[in-house]
CSV table of C-alpha atoms in Angstrom, one decimal:
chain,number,residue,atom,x,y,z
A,1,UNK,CA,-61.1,11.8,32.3
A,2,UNK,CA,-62.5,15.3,31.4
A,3,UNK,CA,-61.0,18.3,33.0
A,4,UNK,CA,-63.5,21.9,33.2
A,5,UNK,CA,-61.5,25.3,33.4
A,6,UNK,CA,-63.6,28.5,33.8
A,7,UNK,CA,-60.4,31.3,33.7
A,8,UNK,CA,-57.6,28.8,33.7
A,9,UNK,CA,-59.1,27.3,37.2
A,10,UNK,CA,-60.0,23.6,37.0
A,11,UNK,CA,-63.5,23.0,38.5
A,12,UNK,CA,-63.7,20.7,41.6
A,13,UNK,CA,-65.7,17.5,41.2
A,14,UNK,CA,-66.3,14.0,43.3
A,15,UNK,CA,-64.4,11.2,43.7
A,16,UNK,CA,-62.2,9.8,40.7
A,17,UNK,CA,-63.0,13.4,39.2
A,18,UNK,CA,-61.6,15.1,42.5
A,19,UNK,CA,-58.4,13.8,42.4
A,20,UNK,CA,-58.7,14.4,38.3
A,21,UNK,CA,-59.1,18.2,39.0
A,22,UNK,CA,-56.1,17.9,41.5
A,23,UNK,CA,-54.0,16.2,39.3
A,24,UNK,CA,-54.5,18.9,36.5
A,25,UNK,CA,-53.6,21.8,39.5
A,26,UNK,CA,-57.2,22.9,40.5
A,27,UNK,CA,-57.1,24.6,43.3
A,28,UNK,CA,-60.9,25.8,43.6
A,29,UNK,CA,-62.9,23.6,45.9
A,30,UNK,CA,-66.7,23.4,46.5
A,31,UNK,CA,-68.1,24.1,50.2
A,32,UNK,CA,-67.1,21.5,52.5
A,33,UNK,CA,-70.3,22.4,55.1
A,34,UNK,CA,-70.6,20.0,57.7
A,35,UNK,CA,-67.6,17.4,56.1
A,36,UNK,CA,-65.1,19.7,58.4
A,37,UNK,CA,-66.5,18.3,61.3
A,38,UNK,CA,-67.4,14.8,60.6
A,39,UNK,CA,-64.7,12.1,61.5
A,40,UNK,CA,-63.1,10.7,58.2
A,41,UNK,CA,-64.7,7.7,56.2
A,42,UNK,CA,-63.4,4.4,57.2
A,43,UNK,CA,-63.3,2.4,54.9
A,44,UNK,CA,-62.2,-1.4,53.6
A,45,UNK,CA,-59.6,-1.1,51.5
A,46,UNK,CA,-58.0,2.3,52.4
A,47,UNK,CA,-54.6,2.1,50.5
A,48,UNK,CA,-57.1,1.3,47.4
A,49,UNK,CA,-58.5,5.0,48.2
A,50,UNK,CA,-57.8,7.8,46.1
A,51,UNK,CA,-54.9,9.5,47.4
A,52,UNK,CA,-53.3,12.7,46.9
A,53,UNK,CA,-49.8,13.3,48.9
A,54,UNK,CA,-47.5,11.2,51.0
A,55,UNK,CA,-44.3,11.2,53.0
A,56,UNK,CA,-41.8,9.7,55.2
A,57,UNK,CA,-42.1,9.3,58.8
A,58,UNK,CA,-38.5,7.8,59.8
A,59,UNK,CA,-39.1,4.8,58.5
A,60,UNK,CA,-43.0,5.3,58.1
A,61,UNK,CA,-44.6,6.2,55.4
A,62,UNK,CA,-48.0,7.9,55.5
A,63,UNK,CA,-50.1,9.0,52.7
A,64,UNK,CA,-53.5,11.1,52.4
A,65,UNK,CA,-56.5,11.6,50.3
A,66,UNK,CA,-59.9,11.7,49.1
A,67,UNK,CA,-62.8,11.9,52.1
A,68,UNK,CA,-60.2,12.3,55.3
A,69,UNK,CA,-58.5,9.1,54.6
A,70,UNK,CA,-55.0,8.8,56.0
A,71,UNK,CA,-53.3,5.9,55.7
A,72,UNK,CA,-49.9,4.3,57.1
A,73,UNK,CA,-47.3,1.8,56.4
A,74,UNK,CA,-44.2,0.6,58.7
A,75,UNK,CA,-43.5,-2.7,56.2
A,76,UNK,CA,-42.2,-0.6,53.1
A,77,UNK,CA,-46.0,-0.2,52.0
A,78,UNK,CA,-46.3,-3.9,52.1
A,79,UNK,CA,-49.3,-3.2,54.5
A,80,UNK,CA,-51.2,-0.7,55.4
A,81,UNK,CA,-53.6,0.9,58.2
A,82,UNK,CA,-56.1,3.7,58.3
A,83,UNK,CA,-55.7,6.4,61.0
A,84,UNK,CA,-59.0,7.9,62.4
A,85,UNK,CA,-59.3,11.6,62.1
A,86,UNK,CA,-61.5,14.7,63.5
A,87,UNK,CA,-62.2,15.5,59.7
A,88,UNK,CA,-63.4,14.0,56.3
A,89,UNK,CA,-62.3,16.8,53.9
A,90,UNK,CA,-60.4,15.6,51.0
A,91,UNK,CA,-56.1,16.1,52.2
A,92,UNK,CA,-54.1,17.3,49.8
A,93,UNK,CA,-50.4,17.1,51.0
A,94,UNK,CA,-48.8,15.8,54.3
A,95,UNK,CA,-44.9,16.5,55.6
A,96,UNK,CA,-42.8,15.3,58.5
A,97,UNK,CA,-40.2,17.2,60.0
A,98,UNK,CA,-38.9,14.0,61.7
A,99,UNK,CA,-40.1,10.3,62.6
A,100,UNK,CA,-43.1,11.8,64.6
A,101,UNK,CA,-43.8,15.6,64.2
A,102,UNK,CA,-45.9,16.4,61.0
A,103,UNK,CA,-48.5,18.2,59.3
A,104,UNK,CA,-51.6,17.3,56.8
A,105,UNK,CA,-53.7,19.4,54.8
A,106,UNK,CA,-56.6,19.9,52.6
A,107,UNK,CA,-59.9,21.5,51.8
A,108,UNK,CA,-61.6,23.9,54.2
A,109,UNK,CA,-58.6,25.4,54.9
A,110,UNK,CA,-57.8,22.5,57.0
A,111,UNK,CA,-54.4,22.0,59.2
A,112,UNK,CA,-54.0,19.1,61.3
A,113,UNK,CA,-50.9,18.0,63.0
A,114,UNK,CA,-49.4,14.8,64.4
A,115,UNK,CA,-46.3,14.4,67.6
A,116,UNK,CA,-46.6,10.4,67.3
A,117,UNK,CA,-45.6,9.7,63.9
A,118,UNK,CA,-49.5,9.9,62.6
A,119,UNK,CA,-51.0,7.6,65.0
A,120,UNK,CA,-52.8,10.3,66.5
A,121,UNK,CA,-53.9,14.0,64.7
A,122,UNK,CA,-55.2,17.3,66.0
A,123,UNK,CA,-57.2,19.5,64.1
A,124,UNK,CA,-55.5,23.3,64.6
A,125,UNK,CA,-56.9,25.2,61.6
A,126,UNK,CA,-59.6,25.6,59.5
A,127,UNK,CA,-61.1,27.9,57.1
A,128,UNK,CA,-63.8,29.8,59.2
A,129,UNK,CA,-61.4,30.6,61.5
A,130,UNK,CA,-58.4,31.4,59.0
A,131,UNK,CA,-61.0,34.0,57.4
A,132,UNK,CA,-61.0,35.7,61.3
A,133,UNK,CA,-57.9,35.5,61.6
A,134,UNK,CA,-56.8,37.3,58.0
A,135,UNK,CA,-59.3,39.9,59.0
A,136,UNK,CA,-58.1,41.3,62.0
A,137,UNK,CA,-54.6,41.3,60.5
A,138,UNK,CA,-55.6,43.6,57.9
A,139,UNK,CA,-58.0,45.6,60.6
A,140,UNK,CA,-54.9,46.0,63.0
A,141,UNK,CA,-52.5,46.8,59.4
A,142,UNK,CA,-55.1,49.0,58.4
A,143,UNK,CA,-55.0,47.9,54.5
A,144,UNK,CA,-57.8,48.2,52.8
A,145,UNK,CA,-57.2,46.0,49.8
A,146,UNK,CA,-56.3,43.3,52.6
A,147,UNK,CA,-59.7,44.0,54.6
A,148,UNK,CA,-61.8,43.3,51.2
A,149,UNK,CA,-60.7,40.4,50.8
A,150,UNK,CA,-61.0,39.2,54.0
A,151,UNK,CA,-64.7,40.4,54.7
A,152,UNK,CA,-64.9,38.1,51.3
A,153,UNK,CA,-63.5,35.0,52.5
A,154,UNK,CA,-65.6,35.2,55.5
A,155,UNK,CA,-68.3,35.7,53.6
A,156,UNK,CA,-67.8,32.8,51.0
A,157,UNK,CA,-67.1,30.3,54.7
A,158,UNK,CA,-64.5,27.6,54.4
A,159,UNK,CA,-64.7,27.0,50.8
A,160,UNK,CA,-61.2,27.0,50.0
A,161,UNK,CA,-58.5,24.6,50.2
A,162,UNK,CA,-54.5,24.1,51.1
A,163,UNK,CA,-52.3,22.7,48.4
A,164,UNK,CA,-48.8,22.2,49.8
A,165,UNK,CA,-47.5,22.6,53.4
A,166,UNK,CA,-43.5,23.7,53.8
A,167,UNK,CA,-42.4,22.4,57.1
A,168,UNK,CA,-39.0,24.2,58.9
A,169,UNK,CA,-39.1,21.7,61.8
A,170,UNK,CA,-41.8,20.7,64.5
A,171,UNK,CA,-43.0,23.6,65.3
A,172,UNK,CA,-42.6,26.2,62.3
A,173,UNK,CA,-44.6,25.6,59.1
A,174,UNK,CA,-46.3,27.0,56.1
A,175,UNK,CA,-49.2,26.0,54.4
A,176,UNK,CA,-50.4,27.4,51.3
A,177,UNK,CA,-53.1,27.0,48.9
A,178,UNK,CA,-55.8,28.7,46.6
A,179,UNK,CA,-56.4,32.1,46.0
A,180,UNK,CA,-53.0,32.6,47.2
A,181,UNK,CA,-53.6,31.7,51.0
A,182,UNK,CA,-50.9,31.7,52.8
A,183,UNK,CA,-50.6,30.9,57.1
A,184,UNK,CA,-48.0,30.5,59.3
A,185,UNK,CA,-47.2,29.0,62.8
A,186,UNK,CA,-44.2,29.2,64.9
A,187,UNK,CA,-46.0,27.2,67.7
A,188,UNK,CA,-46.6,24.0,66.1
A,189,UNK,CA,-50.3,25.3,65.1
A,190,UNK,CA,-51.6,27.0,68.2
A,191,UNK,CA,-51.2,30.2,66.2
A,192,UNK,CA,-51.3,31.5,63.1
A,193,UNK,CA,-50.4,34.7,61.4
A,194,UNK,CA,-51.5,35.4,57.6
A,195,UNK,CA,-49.1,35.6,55.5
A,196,UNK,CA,-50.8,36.9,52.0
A,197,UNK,CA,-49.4,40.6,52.7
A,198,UNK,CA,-45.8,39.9,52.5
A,199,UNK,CA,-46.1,38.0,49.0
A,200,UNK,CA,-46.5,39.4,45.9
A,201,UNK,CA,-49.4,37.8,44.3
A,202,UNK,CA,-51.8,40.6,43.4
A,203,UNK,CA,-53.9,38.7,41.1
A,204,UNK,CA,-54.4,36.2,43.9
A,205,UNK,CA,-53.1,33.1,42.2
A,206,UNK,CA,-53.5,29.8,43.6
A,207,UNK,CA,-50.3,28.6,45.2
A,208,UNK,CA,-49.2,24.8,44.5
A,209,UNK,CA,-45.7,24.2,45.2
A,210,UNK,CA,-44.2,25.1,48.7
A,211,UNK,CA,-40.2,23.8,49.3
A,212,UNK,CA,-37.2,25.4,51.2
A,213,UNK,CA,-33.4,25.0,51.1
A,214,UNK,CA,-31.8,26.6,54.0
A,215,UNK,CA,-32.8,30.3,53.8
A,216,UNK,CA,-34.1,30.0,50.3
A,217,UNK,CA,-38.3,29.8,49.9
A,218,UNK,CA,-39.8,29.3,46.5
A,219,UNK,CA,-43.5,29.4,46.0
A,220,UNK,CA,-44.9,28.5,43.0
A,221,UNK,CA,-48.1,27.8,41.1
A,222,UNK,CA,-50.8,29.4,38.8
A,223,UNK,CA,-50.1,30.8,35.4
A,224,UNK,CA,-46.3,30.9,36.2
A,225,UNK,CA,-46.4,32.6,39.7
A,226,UNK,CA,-43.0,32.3,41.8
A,227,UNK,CA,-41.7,34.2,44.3
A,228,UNK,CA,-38.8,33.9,46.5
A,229,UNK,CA,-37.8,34.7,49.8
A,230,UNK,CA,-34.1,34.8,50.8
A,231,UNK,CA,-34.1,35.3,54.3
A,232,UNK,CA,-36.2,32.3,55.4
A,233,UNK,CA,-39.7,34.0,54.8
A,234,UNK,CA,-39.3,36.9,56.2
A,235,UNK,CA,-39.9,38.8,52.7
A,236,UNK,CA,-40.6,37.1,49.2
A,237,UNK,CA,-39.6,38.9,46.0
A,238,UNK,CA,-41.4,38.2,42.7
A,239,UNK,CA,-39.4,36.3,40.1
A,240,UNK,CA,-39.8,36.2,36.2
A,241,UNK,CA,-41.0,32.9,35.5
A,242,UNK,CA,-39.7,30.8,32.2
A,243,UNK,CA,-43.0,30.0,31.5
A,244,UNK,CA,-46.7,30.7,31.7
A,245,UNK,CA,-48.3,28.4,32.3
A,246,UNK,CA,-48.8,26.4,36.1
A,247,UNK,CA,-46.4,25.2,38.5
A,248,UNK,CA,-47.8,21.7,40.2
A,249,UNK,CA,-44.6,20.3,41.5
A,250,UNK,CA,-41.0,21.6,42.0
A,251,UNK,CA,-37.5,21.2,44.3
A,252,UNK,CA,-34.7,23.3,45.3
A,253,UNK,CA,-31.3,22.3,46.5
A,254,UNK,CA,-29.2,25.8,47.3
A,255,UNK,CA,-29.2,27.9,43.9
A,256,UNK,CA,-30.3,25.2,41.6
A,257,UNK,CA,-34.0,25.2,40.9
A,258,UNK,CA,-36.3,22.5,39.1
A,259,UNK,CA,-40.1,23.6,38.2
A,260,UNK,CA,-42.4,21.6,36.5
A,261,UNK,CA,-46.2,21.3,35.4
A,262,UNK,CA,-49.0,22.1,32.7
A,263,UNK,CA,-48.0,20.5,29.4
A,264,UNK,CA,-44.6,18.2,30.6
A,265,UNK,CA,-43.1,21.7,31.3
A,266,UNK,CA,-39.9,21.0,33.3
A,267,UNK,CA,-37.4,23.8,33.6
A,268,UNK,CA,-34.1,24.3,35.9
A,269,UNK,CA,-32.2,27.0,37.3
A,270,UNK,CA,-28.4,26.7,38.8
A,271,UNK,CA,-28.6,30.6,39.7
A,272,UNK,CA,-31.2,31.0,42.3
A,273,UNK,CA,-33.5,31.6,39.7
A,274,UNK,CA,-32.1,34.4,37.5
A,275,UNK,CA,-31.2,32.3,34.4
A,276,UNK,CA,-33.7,29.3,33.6
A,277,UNK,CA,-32.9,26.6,30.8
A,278,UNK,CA,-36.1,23.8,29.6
A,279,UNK,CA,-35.3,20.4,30.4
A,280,UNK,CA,-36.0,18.3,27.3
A,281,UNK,CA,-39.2,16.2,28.2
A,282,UNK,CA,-40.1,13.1,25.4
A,283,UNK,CA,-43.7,13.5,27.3
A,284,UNK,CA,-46.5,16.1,26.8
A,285,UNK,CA,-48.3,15.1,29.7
A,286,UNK,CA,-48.5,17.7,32.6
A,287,UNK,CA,-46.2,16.8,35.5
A,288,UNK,CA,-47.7,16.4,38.9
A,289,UNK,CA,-45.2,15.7,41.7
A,290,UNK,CA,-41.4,15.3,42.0
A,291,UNK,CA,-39.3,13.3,44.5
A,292,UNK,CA,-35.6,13.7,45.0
A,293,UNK,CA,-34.0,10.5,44.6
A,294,UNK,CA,-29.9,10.3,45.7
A,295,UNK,CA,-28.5,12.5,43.4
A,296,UNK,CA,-31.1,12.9,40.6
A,297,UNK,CA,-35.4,13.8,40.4
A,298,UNK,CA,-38.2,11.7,39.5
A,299,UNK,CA,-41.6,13.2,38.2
A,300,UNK,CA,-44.4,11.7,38.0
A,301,UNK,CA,-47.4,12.6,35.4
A,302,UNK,CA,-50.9,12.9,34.7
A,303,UNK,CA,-50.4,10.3,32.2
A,304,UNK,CA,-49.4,7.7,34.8
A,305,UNK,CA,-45.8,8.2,33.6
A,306,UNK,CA,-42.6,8.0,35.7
A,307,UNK,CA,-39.9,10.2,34.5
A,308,UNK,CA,-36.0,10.3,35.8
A,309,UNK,CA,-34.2,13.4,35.6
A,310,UNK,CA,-30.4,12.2,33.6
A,311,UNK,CA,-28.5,15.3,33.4
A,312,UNK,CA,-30.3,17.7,30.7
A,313,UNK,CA,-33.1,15.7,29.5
A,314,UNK,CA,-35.6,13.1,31.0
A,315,UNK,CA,-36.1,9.8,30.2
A,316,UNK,CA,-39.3,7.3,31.2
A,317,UNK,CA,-39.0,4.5,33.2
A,318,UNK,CA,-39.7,1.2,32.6
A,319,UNK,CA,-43.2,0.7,34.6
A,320,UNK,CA,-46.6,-0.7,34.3
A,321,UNK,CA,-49.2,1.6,32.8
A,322,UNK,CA,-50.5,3.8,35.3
A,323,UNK,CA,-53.3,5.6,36.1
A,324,UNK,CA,-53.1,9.5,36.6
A,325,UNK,CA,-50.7,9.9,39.5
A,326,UNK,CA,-50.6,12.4,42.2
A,327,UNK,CA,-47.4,11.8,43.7
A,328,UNK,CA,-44.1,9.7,44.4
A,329,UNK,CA,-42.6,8.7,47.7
A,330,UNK,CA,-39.4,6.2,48.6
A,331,UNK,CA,-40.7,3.2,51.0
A,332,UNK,CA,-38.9,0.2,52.3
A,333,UNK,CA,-36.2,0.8,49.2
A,334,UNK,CA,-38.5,0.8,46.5
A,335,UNK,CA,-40.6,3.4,44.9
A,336,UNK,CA,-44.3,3.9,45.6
A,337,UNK,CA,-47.0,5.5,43.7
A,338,UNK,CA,-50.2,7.1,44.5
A,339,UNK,CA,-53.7,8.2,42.8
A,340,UNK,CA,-56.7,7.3,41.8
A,341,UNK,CA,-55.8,3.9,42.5
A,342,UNK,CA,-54.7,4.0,45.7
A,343,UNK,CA,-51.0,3.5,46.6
A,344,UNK,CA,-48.6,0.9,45.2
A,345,UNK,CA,-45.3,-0.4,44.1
A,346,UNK,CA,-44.0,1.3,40.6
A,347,UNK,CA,-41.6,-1.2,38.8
A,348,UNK,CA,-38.2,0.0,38.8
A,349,UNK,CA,-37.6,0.7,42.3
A,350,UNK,CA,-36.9,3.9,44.2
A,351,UNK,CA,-32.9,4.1,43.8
């Protein structure tokens, strides 16, 4: 597959190329137009779909992708079902703060949320109305550099998508995305409140990594942006990045931090961030998603690779070639993996 960067921003393409783009951490999406309001694609085989993101759900599992198709399991990913949706923009990510509250995401600045375990979804943002919305907060804040580029996203329509979505608990979330977008609910997605003027991302860099431990925020994404918020979001601090080059994927467990993307770059801090040391990687491919695992990480990679995190270096697991893969998540006690090729058991297992 052949990636296109114009300024270090992959270029957005259809189907298998899509999820390419995503897979290499593009984050700059064509115009949806009238895909927003179209119901999703149903179609015959839709854990064959390309796929993008998946959780838990208790002991669901649901996964998203290409063309609105979200798809769910309650057999360990043995079977699976697609879930009719208001939408057919490609998702990106989806989160569940318990068995039935969560939250998808994707292109067009969509949001949509779920109370019955993902049987059921409401859509409760978009990008037309996000660009209204970061308009008259910087009309009412009376910024300037704020108001420009709001008048531009409502210009440009509902171009842009989310990348990650960091979930507090049924009702509080934030989801994130390119160009550094940034909204906020506190109301389970009946409103929203921008949150681009409280982080620190002048350039506005595309944002691909969202994840939380207690009070502790980290953002991540391009060309070695992070920033950190202590207080639980209510203020984010820039933070000198190891590296620079893209974040795609990353956790965070109370001061110790793990980052990885472009190139197989993996690196860890124990500090909060102050002090980072590279984890040795045997793989150049660039990492894509993470999933904690009992008391270690797994990665997965653009190569289709499946690395586990053993104390200060990483070592590849013994699994079927892959194609590119665009995430990891634990199902029915073994481990599942999703892409271009749908979604599907990884040899190995998930413990």
């Amino acid at each position: 597959m052949m990636f296109t960067f114009f300024s270090s921003v992959p270029a957005w393409h259809a189907g298998a190329a899509l999820c390419a783009a995503l897979l290499a951490g593009a984050a700059l999406a064509a115009p949806v137009g009238a895909a927003a309001e179209r119901p999703a694609v149903m179609v015959q085989r839709p854990a064959a779909a390309v796929l993008l993101g998946a959780a838990a759900a208790g002991q669901r599992t649901v996964a998203v992708g290409e063309r609105g198709v979200l798809i769910v399991s309650d057999d360990g990913g043995a079977h699976w079902r697609q879930v009719a949706l208001p939408t057919s923009v490609t998702l990106t990510a989806v989160r569940f703060a318990d068995a039935r509250h969560g939250v998808a995401v994707g292109h067009g600045g969509t949001v949509l949320t779920s109370a019955d375990g993902g049987d059921t979804w409401t859509r409760r943002l978009d990008g037309l109305r996000l660009a209204q919305l970061a308009l008259q907060a910087a009309q009412r804040g009376g910024d300037a550099a704020g108001m420009r580029d709001a008048e531009r996203l409502v210009a440009e329509g509902a171009d842009k998508p989310f990348l990650d979505v960091l979930v507090w608990d049924a009702k509080r979330f934030l989801a994130v995305g390119a160009f550094g977008l940034a909204f906020a609910t506190e109301d389970g997605g009946q409103t929203w409140t921008p949150w681009m003027d409280r982080l620190p991302n002048p350039k506005g860099m595309h944002f691909y990594v969202a994840r939380r431990s207690g009070d502790s925020v980290l953002l991540a994404g391009e060309q070695g942006l992070l920033l950190r918020s202590g207080d639980n979001g209510r203020s984010f601090q820039a933070m000198n990045s190891p590296y620079p080059g893209s974040w795609f994927t990353g956790e965070v467990t109370g001061q110790e931090m793990l980052l990885a993307g472009l190139r197989g770059n993996v690196w860890r801090s124990t500090d909060g961030g102050e002090q980072w040391a590279q984890i040795a990687n045997p793989r150049s491919a660039s990492v894509t998603a993470s999933l904690p695992v009992g008391n270690t990480v797994l990665l997965a990679t653009q190569a289709g690779q499946v690395l586990r995190l053993q104390g200060d270096a990483l070592r590849a697991m013994d699994i079927a070639p892959q194609a590119p893969l665009a995430g990891l998540v634990a199902a029915g006690g073994q481990l599942l993996g999703l892409g271009v090729n749908g979604i599907h058991a990884l040899n190995g297992g998930a413990q």
